[in-house]
């Protein structure tokens, strides 16, 4: 594994860049993936490990602080569609689902598979989530169905097959509402289920939100996670209040709006959204085919009566990637000693087979990418509980 410290990064040319806090590329790890893609980067709750899923159908583990490679979990025979670490009850477990029809659990200490559930013949698994009143339910999007198992016994307890007509791309137990299950699909629908008691399509479907086009990703925002953001496969963005079943904002031409908010190339795609509970702000992360990234804030309704807008980019990452970026892992706090006046902003990975670690730096003589103070990760103080906002 080759690591390049403080890589030369393209200098920003706009005067707007110079008015913002600087951000630079800390490490660039050429992971020897060759032509293989980085699909997703996820972190353990305590930030002692991060997992990187690859187009080789394997998952490699690294230290998010140093970038050191620690091991590999290999066993899937088709594309890995999602990965996530276990929570407090299972901190050493890493879970993954795949188009090979399985959901697997790995022990990150030995890098060995410790459990496997099969969804059935020809049932690709696109997404999964753990929840329920006892946190024992495993929900998975398997083509147009939502399957649920009791993870303790590995027995299937329900199959919701009438709510969606096409592939279920996302399932989420809503944080803080563990009996609420949300699903999103290529059919353009977001379905909300109450999975208390017996589970079936007729009795448990609470609401349906019609986005109108194929849904790629959803996530939650607000103090009680009462709202959700939705990115589609045609790069539109919307924000919904799922409790009220209403749309709060809709950006059908989001790429053009974002492109006008920075002096770089046209935004070609959106990677993800990032919500900060402390700031109560949502950013959409846009990228170019050349590998540049921007964090664009969603501004609330203005006094003039105009609706929400996509604001000027508050963070720009240049020079790290040479192709499409597939995953962004923000790090709003990490444990351990850090260099004075420096904090790790996060990691990115993409189709160039490269992992990049980005560093916020207050040094005025560093002319690299820039970042606003609202997005800068502060070094944790000794004795203070670390906090982070997961993806």
Tab-separated table of C-alpha atoms in Angstrom:
chain	number	residue	atom	x	y	z
A	1	UNK	CA	0.000	0.000	0.000
A	2	UNK	CA	1.409	3.322	-1.053
A	3	UNK	CA	0.772	6.423	1.045
A	4	UNK	CA	1.587	9.936	-0.132
A	5	UNK	CA	1.728	12.592	2.587
A	6	UNK	CA	0.548	16.165	1.876
A	7	UNK	CA	-0.054	15.614	-1.828
A	8	UNK	CA	0.165	18.667	-4.077
A	9	UNK	CA	-3.390	19.923	-4.564
A	10	UNK	CA	-4.730	22.292	-7.179
A	11	UNK	CA	-4.897	25.887	-5.984
A	12	UNK	CA	-8.322	27.508	-6.026
A	13	UNK	CA	-8.571	30.411	-8.469
A	14	UNK	CA	-11.692	32.173	-7.250
A	15	UNK	CA	-11.560	35.028	-4.736
A	16	UNK	CA	-14.437	33.310	-2.961
A	17	UNK	CA	-12.122	30.428	-2.152
A	18	UNK	CA	-9.624	32.721	-0.438
A	19	UNK	CA	-12.259	34.043	1.980
A	20	UNK	CA	-12.921	30.623	3.455
A	21	UNK	CA	-11.120	28.370	5.901
A	22	UNK	CA	-8.574	26.179	4.142
A	23	UNK	CA	-8.806	22.438	3.752
A	24	UNK	CA	-6.133	20.193	2.290
A	25	UNK	CA	-5.456	16.624	1.337
A	26	UNK	CA	-3.787	14.837	4.247
A	27	UNK	CA	-3.186	11.378	2.831
A	28	UNK	CA	-3.822	9.728	-0.480
A	29	UNK	CA	-3.798	5.966	-0.178
A	30	UNK	CA	-3.375	4.145	-3.444
A	31	UNK	CA	-4.823	0.883	-2.268
A	32	UNK	CA	-3.515	-1.265	-5.097
A	33	UNK	CA	-7.103	-1.902	-6.175
A	34	UNK	CA	-6.092	-1.362	-9.799
A	35	UNK	CA	-9.243	-0.879	-11.835
A	36	UNK	CA	-11.472	-1.845	-8.914
A	37	UNK	CA	-13.916	0.658	-7.456
A	38	UNK	CA	-14.411	1.815	-3.902
A	39	UNK	CA	-18.159	1.454	-3.353
A	40	UNK	CA	-18.725	2.473	0.263
A	41	UNK	CA	-16.795	3.621	3.342
A	42	UNK	CA	-18.351	3.078	6.789
A	43	UNK	CA	-16.951	3.626	10.269
A	44	UNK	CA	-17.201	1.828	13.583
A	45	UNK	CA	-18.994	3.778	16.300
A	46	UNK	CA	-15.784	4.495	18.231
A	47	UNK	CA	-13.842	5.397	15.064
A	48	UNK	CA	-11.216	2.718	15.677
A	49	UNK	CA	-11.893	1.110	12.302
A	50	UNK	CA	-13.416	1.825	8.915
A	51	UNK	CA	-14.545	-0.671	6.319
A	52	UNK	CA	-14.225	-0.149	2.574
A	53	UNK	CA	-16.326	-2.266	0.202
A	54	UNK	CA	-14.802	-2.895	-3.205
A	55	UNK	CA	-15.851	-4.071	-6.631
A	56	UNK	CA	-13.723	-7.179	-5.978
A	57	UNK	CA	-16.619	-8.348	-3.724
A	58	UNK	CA	-14.346	-7.969	-0.679
A	59	UNK	CA	-14.225	-5.540	2.238
A	60	UNK	CA	-10.913	-4.082	3.417
A	61	UNK	CA	-10.451	-2.548	6.862
A	62	UNK	CA	-8.337	0.476	7.744
A	63	UNK	CA	-7.634	2.821	10.634
A	64	UNK	CA	-9.555	6.061	9.999
A	65	UNK	CA	-6.880	8.027	11.884
A	66	UNK	CA	-3.715	6.687	10.253
A	67	UNK	CA	-4.997	4.979	7.131
A	68	UNK	CA	-3.206	1.768	8.124
A	69	UNK	CA	-4.559	-1.392	6.504
A	70	UNK	CA	-5.665	-3.967	9.091
A	71	UNK	CA	-7.293	-6.847	7.207
A	72	UNK	CA	-9.824	-8.125	4.704
A	73	UNK	CA	-13.209	-9.838	4.833
A	74	UNK	CA	-13.721	-11.936	1.719
A	75	UNK	CA	-16.506	-14.372	0.860
A	76	UNK	CA	-19.172	-12.630	-1.216
A	77	UNK	CA	-19.395	-13.827	-4.801
A	78	UNK	CA	-21.191	-10.795	-6.259
A	79	UNK	CA	-21.477	-7.025	-5.730
A	80	UNK	CA	-21.593	-5.839	-2.121
A	81	UNK	CA	-24.503	-3.386	-1.978
A	82	UNK	CA	-24.220	-2.218	1.633
A	83	UNK	CA	-21.999	-2.628	4.682
A	84	UNK	CA	-22.279	-1.420	8.286
A	85	UNK	CA	-20.729	-2.066	11.661
A	86	UNK	CA	-22.649	-3.540	14.565
A	87	UNK	CA	-23.809	-1.273	17.365
A	88	UNK	CA	-23.020	-1.266	21.068
A	89	UNK	CA	-24.240	-4.841	21.534
A	90	UNK	CA	-21.958	-6.213	18.807
A	91	UNK	CA	-19.036	-3.787	18.349
A	92	UNK	CA	-16.740	-6.328	16.688
A	93	UNK	CA	-19.213	-7.347	14.004
A	94	UNK	CA	-19.377	-6.016	10.468
A	95	UNK	CA	-22.424	-6.757	8.325
A	96	UNK	CA	-22.747	-6.774	4.547
A	97	UNK	CA	-25.356	-7.643	1.936
A	98	UNK	CA	-24.800	-8.619	-1.650
A	99	UNK	CA	-26.252	-9.505	-5.014
A	100	UNK	CA	-25.163	-13.068	-4.187
A	101	UNK	CA	-28.489	-13.313	-2.260
A	102	UNK	CA	-26.882	-13.210	1.219
A	103	UNK	CA	-26.438	-11.050	4.304
A	104	UNK	CA	-23.246	-11.904	6.171
A	105	UNK	CA	-21.669	-11.054	9.511
A	106	UNK	CA	-17.892	-10.815	9.977
A	107	UNK	CA	-15.770	-10.755	13.124
A	108	UNK	CA	-13.409	-7.836	12.546
A	109	UNK	CA	-10.867	-9.270	14.995
A	110	UNK	CA	-10.326	-12.435	12.962
A	111	UNK	CA	-11.752	-11.189	9.623
A	112	UNK	CA	-13.745	-14.430	9.452
A	113	UNK	CA	-17.390	-14.876	8.518
A	114	UNK	CA	-19.432	-15.809	11.590
A	115	UNK	CA	-22.976	-15.844	10.218
A	116	UNK	CA	-24.852	-15.888	6.922
A	117	UNK	CA	-28.515	-15.528	5.982
A	118	UNK	CA	-29.752	-16.425	2.506
A	119	UNK	CA	-32.661	-14.454	1.086
A	120	UNK	CA	-33.458	-17.261	-1.314
A	121	UNK	CA	-32.684	-18.195	-4.921
A	122	UNK	CA	-32.238	-15.218	-7.265
A	123	UNK	CA	-33.065	-12.673	-4.534
A	124	UNK	CA	-30.412	-9.976	-4.667
A	125	UNK	CA	-30.138	-8.079	-1.379
A	126	UNK	CA	-29.774	-4.343	-1.974
A	127	UNK	CA	-30.081	-2.963	1.554
A	128	UNK	CA	-30.588	-3.944	5.197
A	129	UNK	CA	-31.238	-2.451	8.625
A	130	UNK	CA	-31.473	-3.628	12.245
A	131	UNK	CA	-34.264	-2.487	14.548
A	132	UNK	CA	-37.494	-3.412	16.265
A	133	UNK	CA	-38.487	-3.006	19.888
A	134	UNK	CA	-35.806	-5.471	21.051
A	135	UNK	CA	-33.378	-4.473	18.283
A	136	UNK	CA	-33.563	-8.060	17.067
A	137	UNK	CA	-35.214	-7.584	13.685
A	138	UNK	CA	-33.249	-7.569	10.458
A	139	UNK	CA	-35.027	-6.015	7.481
A	140	UNK	CA	-33.706	-6.321	3.950
A	141	UNK	CA	-34.682	-5.062	0.526
A	142	UNK	CA	-34.645	-8.123	-1.742
A	143	UNK	CA	-35.687	-7.081	-5.217
A	144	UNK	CA	-39.325	-5.906	-4.845
A	145	UNK	CA	-39.822	-7.527	-1.440
A	146	UNK	CA	-38.961	-6.541	2.112
A	147	UNK	CA	-37.936	-9.567	4.155
A	148	UNK	CA	-37.649	-9.575	7.936
A	149	UNK	CA	-35.808	-12.047	10.154
A	150	UNK	CA	-35.311	-12.460	13.861
A	151	UNK	CA	-31.523	-12.135	13.901
A	152	UNK	CA	-31.245	-14.169	17.113
A	153	UNK	CA	-32.810	-17.273	15.583
A	154	UNK	CA	-32.097	-16.473	11.888
A	155	UNK	CA	-35.756	-17.326	11.168
A	156	UNK	CA	-37.773	-15.280	8.692
A	157	UNK	CA	-40.752	-13.652	10.399
A	158	UNK	CA	-42.358	-11.648	7.591
A	159	UNK	CA	-42.360	-10.851	3.880
A	160	UNK	CA	-43.820	-7.546	2.669
A	161	UNK	CA	-44.402	-8.051	-1.041
A	162	UNK	CA	-47.336	-5.855	-2.048
A	163	UNK	CA	-45.984	-2.379	-1.318
A	164	UNK	CA	-43.354	-2.091	-4.051
A	165	UNK	CA	-43.330	-3.160	-7.686
A	166	UNK	CA	-39.580	-2.809	-8.342
A	167	UNK	CA	-36.239	-3.202	-6.548
A	168	UNK	CA	-36.143	-1.920	-2.960
A	169	UNK	CA	-32.972	0.161	-2.842
A	170	UNK	CA	-33.203	1.314	0.784
A	171	UNK	CA	-34.596	0.032	4.082
A	172	UNK	CA	-34.120	1.888	7.351
A	173	UNK	CA	-35.452	1.495	10.854
A	174	UNK	CA	-35.863	5.161	11.765
A	175	UNK	CA	-33.414	6.164	14.545
A	176	UNK	CA	-35.317	6.859	17.737
A	177	UNK	CA	-38.437	5.177	16.291
A	178	UNK	CA	-37.336	1.571	16.207
A	179	UNK	CA	-40.790	0.216	15.368
A	180	UNK	CA	-40.951	2.421	12.280
A	181	UNK	CA	-39.528	0.879	9.119
A	182	UNK	CA	-39.003	2.899	5.956
A	183	UNK	CA	-38.414	1.481	2.481
A	184	UNK	CA	-37.589	3.179	-0.831
A	185	UNK	CA	-37.643	1.733	-4.310
A	186	UNK	CA	-36.891	2.092	-7.992
A	187	UNK	CA	-40.677	2.453	-8.387
A	188	UNK	CA	-40.382	5.961	-6.882
A	189	UNK	CA	-42.262	5.169	-3.669
A	190	UNK	CA	-41.212	5.567	-0.049
A	191	UNK	CA	-43.274	3.334	2.253
A	192	UNK	CA	-43.537	3.706	6.012
A	193	UNK	CA	-44.448	0.685	8.135
A	194	UNK	CA	-45.270	0.240	11.815
A	195	UNK	CA	-43.869	-3.209	12.573
A	196	UNK	CA	-45.339	-3.549	16.060
A	197	UNK	CA	-47.021	-6.928	16.516
A	198	UNK	CA	-47.709	-9.197	13.554
A	199	UNK	CA	-46.243	-7.845	10.331
A	200	UNK	CA	-48.071	-7.745	6.985
A	201	UNK	CA	-48.699	-5.322	4.103
A	202	UNK	CA	-52.344	-4.660	4.954
A	203	UNK	CA	-52.081	-3.850	8.656
A	204	UNK	CA	-48.614	-2.322	8.959
A	205	UNK	CA	-48.394	0.157	6.091
A	206	UNK	CA	-48.791	3.638	7.611
A	207	UNK	CA	-48.023	5.946	4.712
A	208	UNK	CA	-46.745	6.134	1.134
A	209	UNK	CA	-44.729	9.057	-0.234
A	210	UNK	CA	-44.604	9.340	-4.028
A	211	UNK	CA	-41.232	10.752	-5.125
A	212	UNK	CA	-42.065	10.024	-8.746
A	213	UNK	CA	-38.718	8.634	-9.895
A	214	UNK	CA	-36.250	5.905	-8.992
A	215	UNK	CA	-34.827	6.424	-5.489
A	216	UNK	CA	-31.112	5.985	-4.815
A	217	UNK	CA	-30.591	7.047	-1.181
A	218	UNK	CA	-32.533	8.356	1.778
A	219	UNK	CA	-31.460	9.610	5.200
A	220	UNK	CA	-32.861	11.410	8.210
A	221	UNK	CA	-32.581	14.866	9.733
A	222	UNK	CA	-34.046	16.916	12.547
A	223	UNK	CA	-33.753	16.594	16.313
A	224	UNK	CA	-36.150	13.631	16.356
A	225	UNK	CA	-35.370	12.362	12.846
A	226	UNK	CA	-38.850	13.427	11.845
A	227	UNK	CA	-37.742	14.438	8.364
A	228	UNK	CA	-35.903	12.695	5.569
A	229	UNK	CA	-33.904	13.633	2.499
A	230	UNK	CA	-34.126	11.698	-0.743
A	231	UNK	CA	-31.677	11.499	-3.661
A	232	UNK	CA	-32.830	9.894	-6.909
A	233	UNK	CA	-31.050	8.131	-9.740
A	234	UNK	CA	-31.673	11.137	-11.998
A	235	UNK	CA	-29.962	13.438	-9.441
A	236	UNK	CA	-33.036	15.182	-8.035
A	237	UNK	CA	-33.259	16.005	-4.337
A	238	UNK	CA	-36.265	16.344	-2.040
A	239	UNK	CA	-36.906	16.768	1.692
A	240	UNK	CA	-39.969	15.270	3.383
A	241	UNK	CA	-41.712	15.313	6.748
A	242	UNK	CA	-42.513	11.607	7.089
A	243	UNK	CA	-44.708	12.130	10.134
A	244	UNK	CA	-46.958	14.529	8.235
A	245	UNK	CA	-46.531	12.721	4.890
A	246	UNK	CA	-45.694	15.936	3.074
A	247	UNK	CA	-42.866	17.321	0.968
A	248	UNK	CA	-40.973	20.284	2.422
A	249	UNK	CA	-38.649	20.979	-0.494
A	250	UNK	CA	-38.083	19.692	-4.015
A	251	UNK	CA	-35.073	20.378	-6.245
A	252	UNK	CA	-35.750	18.902	-9.665
A	253	UNK	CA	-32.763	20.703	-11.218
A	254	UNK	CA	-30.444	20.345	-8.233
A	255	UNK	CA	-27.269	19.862	-10.268
A	256	UNK	CA	-27.733	23.147	-12.106
A	257	UNK	CA	-28.464	24.948	-8.836
A	258	UNK	CA	-25.346	23.510	-7.227
A	259	UNK	CA	-23.214	24.192	-10.319
A	260	UNK	CA	-24.078	27.877	-10.122
A	261	UNK	CA	-22.858	27.979	-6.521
A	262	UNK	CA	-19.166	27.337	-7.232
A	263	UNK	CA	-16.741	28.463	-9.980
A	264	UNK	CA	-15.690	24.949	-10.972
A	265	UNK	CA	-16.944	22.363	-13.465
A	266	UNK	CA	-20.617	21.469	-13.727
A	267	UNK	CA	-21.824	19.158	-10.960
A	268	UNK	CA	-22.341	15.810	-12.673
A	269	UNK	CA	-23.828	13.768	-9.801
A	270	UNK	CA	-24.615	13.723	-6.090
A	271	UNK	CA	-22.759	11.349	-3.807
A	272	UNK	CA	-24.705	11.751	-0.597
A	273	UNK	CA	-26.171	14.180	1.935
A	274	UNK	CA	-24.692	15.139	5.289
A	275	UNK	CA	-26.752	16.377	8.256
A	276	UNK	CA	-25.258	18.058	11.325
A	277	UNK	CA	-27.448	17.842	14.407
A	278	UNK	CA	-25.338	20.474	16.196
A	279	UNK	CA	-25.780	22.957	13.347
A	280	UNK	CA	-29.234	21.637	12.362
A	281	UNK	CA	-28.095	21.942	8.754
A	282	UNK	CA	-28.183	19.689	5.716
A	283	UNK	CA	-25.617	19.637	2.924
A	284	UNK	CA	-25.850	17.841	-0.398
A	285	UNK	CA	-22.481	16.553	-1.648
A	286	UNK	CA	-21.968	16.998	-5.369
A	287	UNK	CA	-19.145	15.786	-7.570
A	288	UNK	CA	-17.646	16.088	-11.031
A	289	UNK	CA	-16.461	13.309	-13.308
A	290	UNK	CA	-12.936	14.654	-12.790
A	291	UNK	CA	-13.112	13.839	-9.060
A	292	UNK	CA	-13.772	17.255	-7.468
A	293	UNK	CA	-16.319	17.481	-4.637
A	294	UNK	CA	-18.401	20.231	-3.053
A	295	UNK	CA	-20.570	20.502	0.058
A	296	UNK	CA	-23.640	22.585	-0.821
A	297	UNK	CA	-25.928	23.722	2.035
A	298	UNK	CA	-29.701	23.586	1.771
A	299	UNK	CA	-30.899	26.979	2.967
A	300	UNK	CA	-34.320	27.260	4.554
A	301	UNK	CA	-37.120	29.532	3.371
A	302	UNK	CA	-36.155	33.182	3.201
A	303	UNK	CA	-38.073	36.204	4.503
A	304	UNK	CA	-38.993	37.135	0.921
A	305	UNK	CA	-41.199	34.071	0.844
A	306	UNK	CA	-39.034	32.139	-1.583
A	307	UNK	CA	-38.631	28.444	-0.956
A	308	UNK	CA	-35.486	26.594	0.137
A	309	UNK	CA	-32.411	27.007	-2.040
A	310	UNK	CA	-29.098	25.257	-2.594
A	311	UNK	CA	-26.446	27.674	-1.360
A	312	UNK	CA	-22.846	28.334	-2.330
A	313	UNK	CA	-20.446	25.478	-1.689
A	314	UNK	CA	-19.041	25.659	1.838
A	315	UNK	CA	-16.400	22.988	1.321
A	316	UNK	CA	-14.494	22.046	-1.797
A	317	UNK	CA	-12.136	19.078	-2.225
A	318	UNK	CA	-9.744	19.274	-5.165
A	319	UNK	CA	-6.930	17.118	-6.438
A	320	UNK	CA	-7.547	13.937	-4.512
A	321	UNK	CA	-9.483	11.888	-7.045
A	322	UNK	CA	-9.244	11.429	-10.777
A	323	UNK	CA	-12.662	9.853	-11.316
A	324	UNK	CA	-16.183	9.587	-9.942
A	325	UNK	CA	-16.391	9.582	-6.131
A	326	UNK	CA	-18.688	6.871	-4.779
A	327	UNK	CA	-18.574	7.427	-1.005
A	328	UNK	CA	-17.912	10.190	1.537
A	329	UNK	CA	-17.299	9.474	5.225
A	330	UNK	CA	-17.388	12.701	7.302
A	331	UNK	CA	-15.608	12.564	10.651
A	332	UNK	CA	-17.025	15.185	12.995
A	333	UNK	CA	-14.960	13.906	15.911
A	334	UNK	CA	-12.339	11.249	16.419
A	335	UNK	CA	-10.517	9.991	19.509
A	336	UNK	CA	-6.806	10.336	20.146
A	337	UNK	CA	-4.188	13.037	19.950
A	338	UNK	CA	-4.140	15.177	16.840
A	339	UNK	CA	-1.742	17.755	15.452
A	340	UNK	CA	-2.330	21.246	16.823
A	341	UNK	CA	-4.706	23.336	14.675
A	342	UNK	CA	-5.411	20.361	12.463
A	343	UNK	CA	-8.370	18.008	12.316
A	344	UNK	CA	-9.372	15.249	9.947
A	345	UNK	CA	-12.457	16.226	7.991
A	346	UNK	CA	-13.141	12.799	6.553
A	347	UNK	CA	-12.464	10.184	3.886
A	348	UNK	CA	-13.561	9.753	0.286
A	349	UNK	CA	-13.348	6.813	-2.120
A	350	UNK	CA	-14.238	6.285	-5.735
A	351	UNK	CA	-13.827	4.720	-9.119
A	352	UNK	CA	-10.106	5.539	-9.277
A	353	UNK	CA	-9.519	2.903	-6.573
A	354	UNK	CA	-8.177	5.533	-4.193
A	355	UNK	CA	-8.967	6.480	-0.601
A	356	UNK	CA	-8.362	10.114	0.298
A	357	UNK	CA	-8.151	11.572	3.804
A	358	UNK	CA	-8.975	15.264	3.990
A	359	UNK	CA	-7.551	17.594	6.613
A	360	UNK	CA	-8.875	20.977	7.720
A	361	UNK	CA	-5.970	23.323	8.308
A	362	UNK	CA	-5.993	26.921	9.512
A	363	UNK	CA	-2.570	27.738	8.072
A	364	UNK	CA	-2.958	30.783	5.815
A	365	UNK	CA	-0.164	29.735	3.467
A	366	UNK	CA	-1.863	26.513	2.353
A	367	UNK	CA	-3.728	27.197	-0.909
A	368	UNK	CA	-5.739	24.088	-1.435
A	369	UNK	CA	-9.372	23.212	-1.105
A	370	UNK	CA	-11.397	25.319	1.277
A	371	UNK	CA	-13.971	24.685	3.943
A	372	UNK	CA	-16.289	26.752	6.125
A	373	UNK	CA	-16.008	26.757	9.900
A	374	UNK	CA	-19.430	25.109	10.177
A	375	UNK	CA	-18.025	21.951	8.599
A	376	UNK	CA	-14.678	21.781	10.392
A	377	UNK	CA	-14.084	18.875	12.750
A	378	UNK	CA	-12.616	20.091	16.052
A	379	UNK	CA	-9.955	18.168	17.941
A	380	UNK	CA	-11.620	16.411	20.906
A	381	UNK	CA	-10.746	17.707	24.341
A	382	UNK	CA	-9.393	15.346	26.949
A	383	UNK	CA	-12.152	13.888	29.095
A	384	UNK	CA	-14.907	15.090	26.811
A	385	UNK	CA	-17.213	12.546	25.258
A	386	UNK	CA	-16.671	12.279	21.535
A	387	UNK	CA	-19.604	12.818	19.253
A	388	UNK	CA	-20.128	12.063	15.616
A	389	UNK	CA	-22.844	12.271	13.012
A	390	UNK	CA	-23.052	9.041	11.072
A	391	UNK	CA	-23.647	8.903	7.371
